[in-house]
Structure formats: C-alpha cells, structure tokens
CSV table of C-alpha atoms in Angstrom, one decimal:
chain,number,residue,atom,x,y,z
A,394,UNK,CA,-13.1,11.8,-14.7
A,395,UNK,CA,-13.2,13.4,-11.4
A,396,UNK,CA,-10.2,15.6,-11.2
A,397,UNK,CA,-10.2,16.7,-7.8
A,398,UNK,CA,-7.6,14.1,-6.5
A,399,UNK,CA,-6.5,13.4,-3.0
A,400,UNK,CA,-2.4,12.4,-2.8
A,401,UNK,CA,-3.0,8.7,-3.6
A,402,UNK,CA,-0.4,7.7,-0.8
A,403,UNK,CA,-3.1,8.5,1.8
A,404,UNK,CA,-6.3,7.5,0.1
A,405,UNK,CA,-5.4,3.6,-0.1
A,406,UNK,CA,-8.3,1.6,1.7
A,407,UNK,CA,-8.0,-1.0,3.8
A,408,UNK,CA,-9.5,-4.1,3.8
A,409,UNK,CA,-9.3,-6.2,7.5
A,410,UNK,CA,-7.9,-9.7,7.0
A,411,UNK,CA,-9.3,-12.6,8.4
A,412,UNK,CA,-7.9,-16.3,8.0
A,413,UNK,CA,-11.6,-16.9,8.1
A,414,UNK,CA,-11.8,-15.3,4.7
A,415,UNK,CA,-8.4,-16.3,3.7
A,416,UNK,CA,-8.5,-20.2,4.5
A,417,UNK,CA,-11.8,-21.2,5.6
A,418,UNK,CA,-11.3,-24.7,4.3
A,419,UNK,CA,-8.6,-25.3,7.3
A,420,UNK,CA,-9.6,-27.1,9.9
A,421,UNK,CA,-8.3,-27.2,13.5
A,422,UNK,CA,-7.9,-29.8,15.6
A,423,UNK,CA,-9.9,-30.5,18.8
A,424,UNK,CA,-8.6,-33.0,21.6
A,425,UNK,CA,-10.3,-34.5,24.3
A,426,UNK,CA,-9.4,-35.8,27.5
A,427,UNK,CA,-9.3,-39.3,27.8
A,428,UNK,CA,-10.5,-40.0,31.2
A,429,UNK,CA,-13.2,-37.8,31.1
A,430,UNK,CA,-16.3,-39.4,32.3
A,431,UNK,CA,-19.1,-39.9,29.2
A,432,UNK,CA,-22.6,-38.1,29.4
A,433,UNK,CA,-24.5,-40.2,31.8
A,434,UNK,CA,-28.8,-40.2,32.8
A,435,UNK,CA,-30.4,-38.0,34.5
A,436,UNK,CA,-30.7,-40.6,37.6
A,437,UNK,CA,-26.9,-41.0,37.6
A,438,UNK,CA,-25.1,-37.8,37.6
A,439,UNK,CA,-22.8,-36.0,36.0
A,440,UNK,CA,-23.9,-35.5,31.8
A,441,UNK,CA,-21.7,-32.5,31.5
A,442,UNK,CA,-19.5,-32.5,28.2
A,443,UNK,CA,-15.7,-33.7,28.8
A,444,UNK,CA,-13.2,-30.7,28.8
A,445,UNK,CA,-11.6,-30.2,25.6
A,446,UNK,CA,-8.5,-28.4,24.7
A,447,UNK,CA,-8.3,-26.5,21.3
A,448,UNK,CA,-5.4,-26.5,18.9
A,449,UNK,CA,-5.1,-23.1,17.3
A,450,UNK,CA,-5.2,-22.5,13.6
A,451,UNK,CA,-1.2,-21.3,13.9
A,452,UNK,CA,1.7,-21.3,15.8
A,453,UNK,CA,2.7,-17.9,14.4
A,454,UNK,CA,3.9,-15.1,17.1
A,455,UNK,CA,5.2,-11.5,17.8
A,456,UNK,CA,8.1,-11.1,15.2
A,457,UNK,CA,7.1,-14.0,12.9
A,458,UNK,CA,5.9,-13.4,9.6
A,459,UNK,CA,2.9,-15.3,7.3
A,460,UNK,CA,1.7,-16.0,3.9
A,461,UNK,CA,-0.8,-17.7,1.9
A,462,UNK,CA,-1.7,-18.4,-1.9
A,463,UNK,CA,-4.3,-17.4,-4.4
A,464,UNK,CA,-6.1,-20.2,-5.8
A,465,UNK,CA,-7.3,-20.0,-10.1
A,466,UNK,CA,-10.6,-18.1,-8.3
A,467,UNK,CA,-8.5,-16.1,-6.6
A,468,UNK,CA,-9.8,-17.5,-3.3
A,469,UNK,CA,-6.5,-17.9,-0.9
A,470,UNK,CA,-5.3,-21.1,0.6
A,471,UNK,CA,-2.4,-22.7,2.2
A,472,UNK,CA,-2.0,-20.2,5.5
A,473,UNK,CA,1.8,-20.7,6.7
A,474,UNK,CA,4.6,-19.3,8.4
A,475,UNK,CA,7.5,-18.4,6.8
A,476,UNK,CA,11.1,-16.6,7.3
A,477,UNK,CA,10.3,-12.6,7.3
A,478,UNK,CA,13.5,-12.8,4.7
A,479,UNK,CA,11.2,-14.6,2.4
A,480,UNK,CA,7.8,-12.6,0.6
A,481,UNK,CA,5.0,-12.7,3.2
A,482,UNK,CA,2.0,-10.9,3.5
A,483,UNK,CA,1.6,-10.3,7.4
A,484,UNK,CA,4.1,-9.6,10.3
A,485,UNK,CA,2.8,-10.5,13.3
A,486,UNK,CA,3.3,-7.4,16.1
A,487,UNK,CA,1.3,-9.5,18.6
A,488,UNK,CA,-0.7,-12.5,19.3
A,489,UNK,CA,-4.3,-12.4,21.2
A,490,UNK,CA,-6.4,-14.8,22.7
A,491,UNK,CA,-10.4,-13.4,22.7
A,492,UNK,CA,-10.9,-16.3,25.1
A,493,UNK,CA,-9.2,-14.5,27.3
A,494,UNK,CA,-11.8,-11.4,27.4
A,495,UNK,CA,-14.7,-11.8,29.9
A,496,UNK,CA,-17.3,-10.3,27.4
A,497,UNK,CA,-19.5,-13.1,26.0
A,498,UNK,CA,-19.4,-11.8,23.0
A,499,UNK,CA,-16.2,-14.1,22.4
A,500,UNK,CA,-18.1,-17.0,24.0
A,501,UNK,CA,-18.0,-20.5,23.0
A,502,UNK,CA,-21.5,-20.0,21.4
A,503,UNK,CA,-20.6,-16.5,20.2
A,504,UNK,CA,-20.5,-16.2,15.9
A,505,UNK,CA,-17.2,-14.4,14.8
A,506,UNK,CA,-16.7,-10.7,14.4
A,507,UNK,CA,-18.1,-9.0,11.0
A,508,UNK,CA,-16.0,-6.8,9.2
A,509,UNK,CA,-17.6,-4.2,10.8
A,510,UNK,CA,-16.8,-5.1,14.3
A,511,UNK,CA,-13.3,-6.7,13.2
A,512,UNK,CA,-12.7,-3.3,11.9
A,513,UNK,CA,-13.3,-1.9,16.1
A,514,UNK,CA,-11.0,-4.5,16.9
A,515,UNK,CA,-8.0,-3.7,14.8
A,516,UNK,CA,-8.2,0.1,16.4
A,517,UNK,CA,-9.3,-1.2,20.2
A,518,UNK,CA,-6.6,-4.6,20.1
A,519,UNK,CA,-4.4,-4.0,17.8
A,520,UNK,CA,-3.3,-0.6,17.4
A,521,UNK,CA,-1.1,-0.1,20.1
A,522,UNK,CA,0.7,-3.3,20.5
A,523,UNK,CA,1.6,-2.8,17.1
A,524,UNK,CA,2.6,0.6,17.4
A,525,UNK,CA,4.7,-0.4,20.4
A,526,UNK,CA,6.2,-3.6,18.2
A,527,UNK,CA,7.3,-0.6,15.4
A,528,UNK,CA,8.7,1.7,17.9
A,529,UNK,CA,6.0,4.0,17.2
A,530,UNK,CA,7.3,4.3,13.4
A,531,UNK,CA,4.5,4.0,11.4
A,532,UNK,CA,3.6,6.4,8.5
A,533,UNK,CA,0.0,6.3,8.1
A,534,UNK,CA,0.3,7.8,4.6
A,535,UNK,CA,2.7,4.6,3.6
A,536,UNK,CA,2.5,1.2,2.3
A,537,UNK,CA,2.1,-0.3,5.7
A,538,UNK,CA,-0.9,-0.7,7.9
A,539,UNK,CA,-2.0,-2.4,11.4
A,540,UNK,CA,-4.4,-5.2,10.3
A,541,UNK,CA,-5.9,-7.9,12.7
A,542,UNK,CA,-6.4,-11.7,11.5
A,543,UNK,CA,-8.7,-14.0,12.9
A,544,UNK,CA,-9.0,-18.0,12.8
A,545,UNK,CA,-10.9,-20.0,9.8
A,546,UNK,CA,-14.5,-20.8,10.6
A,547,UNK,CA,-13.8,-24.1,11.8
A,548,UNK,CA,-11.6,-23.4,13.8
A,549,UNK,CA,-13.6,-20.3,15.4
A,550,UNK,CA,-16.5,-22.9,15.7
A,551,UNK,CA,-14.2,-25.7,17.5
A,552,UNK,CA,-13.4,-22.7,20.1
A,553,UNK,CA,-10.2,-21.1,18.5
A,554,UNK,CA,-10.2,-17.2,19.7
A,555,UNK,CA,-6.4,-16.7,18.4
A,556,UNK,CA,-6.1,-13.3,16.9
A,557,UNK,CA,-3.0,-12.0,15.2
A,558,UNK,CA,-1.9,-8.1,14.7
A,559,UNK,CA,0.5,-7.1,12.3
A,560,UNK,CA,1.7,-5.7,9.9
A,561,UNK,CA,0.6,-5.5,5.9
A,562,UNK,CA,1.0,-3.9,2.4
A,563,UNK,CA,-2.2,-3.4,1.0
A,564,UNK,CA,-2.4,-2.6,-2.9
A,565,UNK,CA,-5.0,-0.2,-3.7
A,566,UNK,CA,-8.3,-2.6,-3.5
A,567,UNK,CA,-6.9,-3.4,0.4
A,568,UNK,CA,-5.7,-6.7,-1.1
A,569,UNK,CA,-2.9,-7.4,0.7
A,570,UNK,CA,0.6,-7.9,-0.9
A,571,UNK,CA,4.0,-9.2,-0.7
A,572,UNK,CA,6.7,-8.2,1.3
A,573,UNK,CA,10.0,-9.7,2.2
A,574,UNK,CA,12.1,-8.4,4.9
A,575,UNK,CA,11.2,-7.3,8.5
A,576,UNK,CA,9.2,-4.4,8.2
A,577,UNK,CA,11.6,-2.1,11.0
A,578,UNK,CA,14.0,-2.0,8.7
A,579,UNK,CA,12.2,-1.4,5.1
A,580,UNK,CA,10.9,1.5,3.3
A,581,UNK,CA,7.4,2.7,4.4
A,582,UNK,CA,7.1,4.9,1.2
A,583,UNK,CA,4.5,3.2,-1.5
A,584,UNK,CA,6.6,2.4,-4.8
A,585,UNK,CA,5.2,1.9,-7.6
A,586,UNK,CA,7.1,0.4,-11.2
A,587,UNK,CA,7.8,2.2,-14.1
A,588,UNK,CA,5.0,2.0,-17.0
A,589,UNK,CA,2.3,1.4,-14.8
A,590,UNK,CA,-0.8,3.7,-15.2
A,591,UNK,CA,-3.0,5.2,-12.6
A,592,UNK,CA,-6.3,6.4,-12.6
A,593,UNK,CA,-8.1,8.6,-9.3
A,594,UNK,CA,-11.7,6.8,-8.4
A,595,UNK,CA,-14.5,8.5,-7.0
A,596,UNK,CA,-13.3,8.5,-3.6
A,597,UNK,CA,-10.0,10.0,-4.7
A,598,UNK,CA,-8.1,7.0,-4.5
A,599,UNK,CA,-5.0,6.4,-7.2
A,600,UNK,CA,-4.6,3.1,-8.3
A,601,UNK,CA,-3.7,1.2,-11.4
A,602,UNK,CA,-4.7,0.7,-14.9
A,603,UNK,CA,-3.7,-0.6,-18.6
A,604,UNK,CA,-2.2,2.3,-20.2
A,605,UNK,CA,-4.6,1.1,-22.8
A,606,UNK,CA,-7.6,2.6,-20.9
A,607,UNK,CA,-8.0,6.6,-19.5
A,608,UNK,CA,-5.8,7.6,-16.5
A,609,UNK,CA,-3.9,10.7,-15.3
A,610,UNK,CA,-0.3,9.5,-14.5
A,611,UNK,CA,1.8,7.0,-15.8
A,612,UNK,CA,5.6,6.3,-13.6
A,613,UNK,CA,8.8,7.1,-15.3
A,614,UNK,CA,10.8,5.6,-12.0
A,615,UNK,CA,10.9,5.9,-8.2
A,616,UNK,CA,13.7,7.8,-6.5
A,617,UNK,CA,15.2,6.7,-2.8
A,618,UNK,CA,15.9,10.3,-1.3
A,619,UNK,CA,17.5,8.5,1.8
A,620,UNK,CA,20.2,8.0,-0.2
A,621,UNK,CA,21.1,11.3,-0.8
A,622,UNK,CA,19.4,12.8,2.5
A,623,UNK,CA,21.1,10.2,4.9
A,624,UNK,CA,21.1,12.5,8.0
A,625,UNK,CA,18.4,15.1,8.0
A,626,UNK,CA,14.8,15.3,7.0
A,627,UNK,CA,14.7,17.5,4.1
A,628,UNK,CA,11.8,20.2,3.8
A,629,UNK,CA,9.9,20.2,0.8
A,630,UNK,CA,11.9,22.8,-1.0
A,631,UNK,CA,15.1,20.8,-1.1
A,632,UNK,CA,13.2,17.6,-2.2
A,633,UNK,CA,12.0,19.1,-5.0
A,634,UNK,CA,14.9,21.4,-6.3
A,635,UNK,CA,16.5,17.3,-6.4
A,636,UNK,CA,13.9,15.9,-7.8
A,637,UNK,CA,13.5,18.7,-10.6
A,638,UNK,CA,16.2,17.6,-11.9
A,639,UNK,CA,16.2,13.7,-11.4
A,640,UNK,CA,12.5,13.0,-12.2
A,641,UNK,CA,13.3,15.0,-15.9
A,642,UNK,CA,16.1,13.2,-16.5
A,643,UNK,CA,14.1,9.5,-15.6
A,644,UNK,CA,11.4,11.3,-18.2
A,645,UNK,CA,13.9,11.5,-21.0
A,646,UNK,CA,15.2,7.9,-19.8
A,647,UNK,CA,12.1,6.5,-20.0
A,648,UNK,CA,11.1,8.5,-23.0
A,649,UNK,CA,14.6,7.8,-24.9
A,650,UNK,CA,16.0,11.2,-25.1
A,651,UNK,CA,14.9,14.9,-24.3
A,652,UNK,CA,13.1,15.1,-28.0
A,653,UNK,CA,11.0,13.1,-27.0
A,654,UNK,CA,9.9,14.2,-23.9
A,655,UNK,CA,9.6,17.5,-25.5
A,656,UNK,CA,7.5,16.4,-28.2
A,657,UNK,CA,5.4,14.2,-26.2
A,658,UNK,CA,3.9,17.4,-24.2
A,659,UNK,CA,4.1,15.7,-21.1
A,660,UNK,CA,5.2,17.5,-18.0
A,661,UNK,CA,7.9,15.2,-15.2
A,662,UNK,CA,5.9,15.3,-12.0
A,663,UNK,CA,6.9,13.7,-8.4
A,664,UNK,CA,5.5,13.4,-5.1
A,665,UNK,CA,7.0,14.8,-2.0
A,666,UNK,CA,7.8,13.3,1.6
A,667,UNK,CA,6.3,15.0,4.8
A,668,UNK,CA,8.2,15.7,7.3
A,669,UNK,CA,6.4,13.5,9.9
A,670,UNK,CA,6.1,10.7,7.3
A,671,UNK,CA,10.6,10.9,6.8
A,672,UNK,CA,10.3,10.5,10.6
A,673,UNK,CA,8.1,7.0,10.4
A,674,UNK,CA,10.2,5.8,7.7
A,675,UNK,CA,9.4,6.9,4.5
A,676,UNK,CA,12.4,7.4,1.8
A,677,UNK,CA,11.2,7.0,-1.5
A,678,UNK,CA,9.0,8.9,-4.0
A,679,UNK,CA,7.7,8.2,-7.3
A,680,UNK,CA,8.2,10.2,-10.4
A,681,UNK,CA,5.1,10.8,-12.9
A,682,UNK,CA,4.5,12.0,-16.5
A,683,UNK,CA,1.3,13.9,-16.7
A,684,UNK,CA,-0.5,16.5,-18.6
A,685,UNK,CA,-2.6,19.4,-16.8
A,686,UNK,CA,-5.6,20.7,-18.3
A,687,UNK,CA,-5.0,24.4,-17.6
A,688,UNK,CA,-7.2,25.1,-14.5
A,689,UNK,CA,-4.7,23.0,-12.2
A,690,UNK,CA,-6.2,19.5,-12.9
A,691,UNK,CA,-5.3,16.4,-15.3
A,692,UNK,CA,-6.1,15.5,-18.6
A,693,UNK,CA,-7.1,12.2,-19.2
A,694,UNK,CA,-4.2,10.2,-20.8
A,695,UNK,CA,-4.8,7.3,-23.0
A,696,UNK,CA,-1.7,4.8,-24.2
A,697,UNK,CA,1.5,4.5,-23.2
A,698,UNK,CA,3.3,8.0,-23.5
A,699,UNK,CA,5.9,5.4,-24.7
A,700,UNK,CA,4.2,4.6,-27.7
A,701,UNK,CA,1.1,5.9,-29.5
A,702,UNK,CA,-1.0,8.0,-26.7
A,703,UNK,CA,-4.0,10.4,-26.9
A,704,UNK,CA,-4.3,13.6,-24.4
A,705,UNK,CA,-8.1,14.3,-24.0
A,706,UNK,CA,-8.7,11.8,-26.8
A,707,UNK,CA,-6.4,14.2,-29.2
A,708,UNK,CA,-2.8,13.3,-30.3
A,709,UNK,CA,-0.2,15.7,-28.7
A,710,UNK,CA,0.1,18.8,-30.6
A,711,UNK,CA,3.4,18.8,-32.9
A,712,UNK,CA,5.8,20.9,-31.4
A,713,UNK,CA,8.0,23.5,-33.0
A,714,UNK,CA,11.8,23.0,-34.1
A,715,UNK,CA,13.8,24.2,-31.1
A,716,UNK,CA,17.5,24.3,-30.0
A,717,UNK,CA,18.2,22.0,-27.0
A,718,UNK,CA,16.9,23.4,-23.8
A,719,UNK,CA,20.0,22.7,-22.1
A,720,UNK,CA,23.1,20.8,-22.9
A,721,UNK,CA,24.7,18.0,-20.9
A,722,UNK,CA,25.8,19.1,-17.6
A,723,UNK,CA,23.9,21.9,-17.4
A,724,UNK,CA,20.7,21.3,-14.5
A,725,UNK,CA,17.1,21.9,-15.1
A,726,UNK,CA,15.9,25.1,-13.3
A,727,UNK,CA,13.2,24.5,-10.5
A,728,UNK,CA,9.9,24.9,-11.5
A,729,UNK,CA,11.2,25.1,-15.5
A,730,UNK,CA,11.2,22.8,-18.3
A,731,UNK,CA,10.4,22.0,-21.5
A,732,UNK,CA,6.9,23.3,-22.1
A,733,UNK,CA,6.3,26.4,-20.6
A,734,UNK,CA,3.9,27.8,-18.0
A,735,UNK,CA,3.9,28.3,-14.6
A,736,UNK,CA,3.5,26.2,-11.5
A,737,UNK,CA,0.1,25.6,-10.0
A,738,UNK,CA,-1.7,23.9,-7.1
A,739,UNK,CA,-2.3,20.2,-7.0
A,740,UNK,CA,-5.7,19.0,-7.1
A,741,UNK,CA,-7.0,18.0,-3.8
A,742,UNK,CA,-3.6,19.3,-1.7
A,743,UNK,CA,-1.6,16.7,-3.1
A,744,UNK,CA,2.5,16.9,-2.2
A,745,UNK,CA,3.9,16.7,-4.9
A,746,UNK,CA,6.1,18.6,-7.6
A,747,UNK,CA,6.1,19.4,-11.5
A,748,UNK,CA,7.9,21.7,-14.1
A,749,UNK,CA,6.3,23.5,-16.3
A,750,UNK,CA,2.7,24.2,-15.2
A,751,UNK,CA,1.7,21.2,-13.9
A,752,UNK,CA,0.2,20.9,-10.7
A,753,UNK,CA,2.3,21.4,-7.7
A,754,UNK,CA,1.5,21.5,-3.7
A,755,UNK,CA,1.3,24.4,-2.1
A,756,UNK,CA,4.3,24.9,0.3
C-alpha cells in the first residue's frame, strides 16, 4: 500500500453527470404545428419539414433541486424535481440552452458532448454562473462540486439542448450522493460516519472500505468546529489544541474507555480546516484512529479497532500495566497521549493532527 497520501478531502474525483447517462430511457416529447403544410413534389413547391417545437426533458431551474433512483443494476431512473428540503442529488445554479450557441457543434444534426468535452463545458458554462449562484462560496477541497447535466438521448436526438449547472456531493468514485437542504446554507466540509474504514488508492485518493479488508484509518466521530468557532476563522494551531482533546476523548468513546484505547496502540488523529476553505464554508472535520509505521506513514490496519484487528498483519503488542494517564477533568496535552513519540509530518502534506507520533501537517 502506497503510503504517500494526499489529504483525501482534495483528492475526490469527479465524475460529470449527464441525464443522458442517468435516464436514457426518458423520452421527450416533440410537437408539431398543425397547419404546417406537408412535404410536397418537386413540381409543386415547398417539401421543407414543418417547424417543430421541442419539449425539454425538465422543467427544473436556478434554485431548484433534482434527484433520481438506482435501479437493482444500479443504472438510475426516474429523473425529478423535488423540494431542496428533501434528499436530492443536484441543485440547479443555472439553466442553458446549447441551442442558443451559434457553433454547429450543438446543431440539430450534431451527436452529444463526450465526457471529455462535457468535462470543457462544466469549466467554460458552468463555472461561473455557479459560482455567482453560491456567492462565490465554494470550497474546492469540500463535499461540493459544479457539475453540468445534459438531456437523455432521446431527447438530445428530438433537438433538446437544455443543460443544467449545479451543484453536487460526489462520494469518492464521483458517484453523486444525497443531499437535503439548499446548499448556501450547509456544511461544505466532507463527513464521514463513525466505523467506516478508508483506504488511499494509487492516485492518493481516500475512500472507503470493510474494516474487514487493509486500510489506514478508521472514524471515531466528526467534530462541527463552527460551533465552538462561531465568529472567527481559527488558525491551525487553535484547531488542533481543541481537537487534541475532543478527537481522544471520541477515541475512548468509540473504544469504551481509555484502557482500551491504550491497549489498542492506536493513535487519535484529525484533519484540520484551511483558512480559505472556513471562508467557503467548511465547519466540520473528522476524527481518525490510525497507526504510523515509524518513518511518518501508516500501517496497514485490518478489522475493526473495535473488535479483533491486526496492525501490519500482527496483533497489537500487549501493553504494560500503567496508572491512568490522566484523571477526569484533567486535558490531554497537545501533541501527547497515550503511546509515546513525537509528532511528525503527514504523508503527502496532509492537514491534519495526531498525538503521539502520528503523522501531523506541517504548520
């Protein structure tokens, strides 16, 4: 296992949506005008084809928000609009009309966009509208990202050129995910549950495992710092002299009691917010256990620290009798805890924080 990580909250990929992907069994209606004159002969006159008027794919608009559903094959169906107070996948930051661009290549003849090009179109269409629609908020190292969506082949073929920008929350295959509530008003930090188990891939990318299988980190909790930072931006220090102490107490929470923390081996470890991602809207981190492997990396982790788990395909090492590290309202020191060691840097620059010798950023 690779152990020069990226910080997994910028390494998420995306994958461009398109209702052409998403319901391609939809179709869209096509009307024609009723008095239109029918193709005649070539000795009468006019054979040209009656005007038609096209019905787009969806109604939706700026400030709406979409869904759809994920058949037994995983294939997605059933494209609505929905209340953004409901779970959606997609807020719509603006609506296009292609048709409306004199380049042919959005013709009537013309074949969709590939993802390739789609991908062009989400920076050259749909980045600033949907900037403008956020108020310029957008941490690119969140859970959020701009994505376009185009119309089901049929309706591309019957001459539909709607294309929506918006908003998603992609998981860590670019899948998108659901979200309920308008996204001005949420948390832009990614969150991730408690007991789930992540694993770095060869670009660097965290995402999730079974705890049954290798993997670096697994979460003890996630922390909102806006609720105890509520009118400044806190540097990096202050985040993580808090977070020393409430990411080891969510580690004996998780873990039952300190004991078991302590006999575990495992270190606490937490991420950190940037200052320019606090400004875009980020509040919450994530809080780890790990084990590093001594030369400012992870060991590879293997079942649930919550039950029977291997370090480096070894058990953790039985640990001495010892008096409690601290008693009840006493705080953790920064940078200390139960194992030992000092403080290093994270693999790959990564923000983030740990006692006892496991990887930390550098500040």
């Amino acid at each position: 296992m690779d152990k020069k990580v990226r910080p997994w909250r910028t390494a998420i990929p995306v994958r461009v949506v398109t209702v052409a992907m998403l319901v391609g069994g939809m179709t869209a209606g096509v009307f024609v005008d009723s008095n239109a004159s029918p193709n005649q002969t070539a000795e009468g006159t006019d054979n040209t084809a009656a005007p038609t008027e096209v019905t787009p794919y969806t109604e939706a608009d700026t400030g709406d928000c979409v869904t759809w559903d994920f058949d037994k094959e995983d294939a997605v169906a059933n494209f609505r609009t929905v209340s953004c107070d409901r779970p959606h996948r997609f807020e719509v930051a603006a609506r296009l009309d292609l048709a409306a661009y004199p380049a042919s290549e959005f013709g009537p003849e013309a074949e969709p966009p590939n993802q390739t090009r789609l991908a062009e179109l989400r920076r050259e269409l749909c980045q600033a509208p949907t900037l403008s629609y956020l108020g310029g908020r957008l941490d690119v190292a969140g859970r959020f990202t701009i994505a376009p969506i185009l119309p089901p082949s049929d309706a591309w073929s019957n001459g539909d050129r709607t294309l929506l920008c918006g908003i998603q929350a992609p998981d860590a295959s670019g899948k998108a995910t659901e979200t309920t509530g308008d996204a001005h008003t949420q948390d832009q930090a990614r969150v991730l549950k408690a007991g789930q188990c992540l694993v770095v891939d060869e670009r660097g990318a965290m995402s999730e495992v079974d705890c049954k299988e290798d993997h670096i980190m697994e979460v003890t909790s996630a922390i909102d710092l806006g609720q105890t930072f509520k009118n400044t931006t806190p540097s990096v220090e202050k985040q993580n002299d808090y977070l020393a102490k409430n990411c080891t107490a969510a580690a004996e929470e998780y873990l039952g009691n300190e004991e078991a923390l302590y006999q575990s081996t495992l270190i606490p470890f937490w991420t950190t917010i940037g200052a320019e991602s606090w400004e875009n809207g980020a509040r919450s981190v994530n809080c780890y256990l790990i084990k590093d492997d001594g030369k400012g990396g992870f060991s590879t982790l293997k079942g649930s620290a919550k039950d029977k788990f291997t370090i480096n395909g070894k058990p953790p090492a039985k640990q001495p009798e010892r008096p409690p590290l601290r008693g009840e309202d006493e705080e953790p020191q920064s940078g200390a805890g139960p194992n030992g060691g000092q403080p290093g840097q994270a693999p790959g620059g990564a923000d983030g924080g740990g006692a006892d010798g496991a990887p930390v950023a550098g500040q």
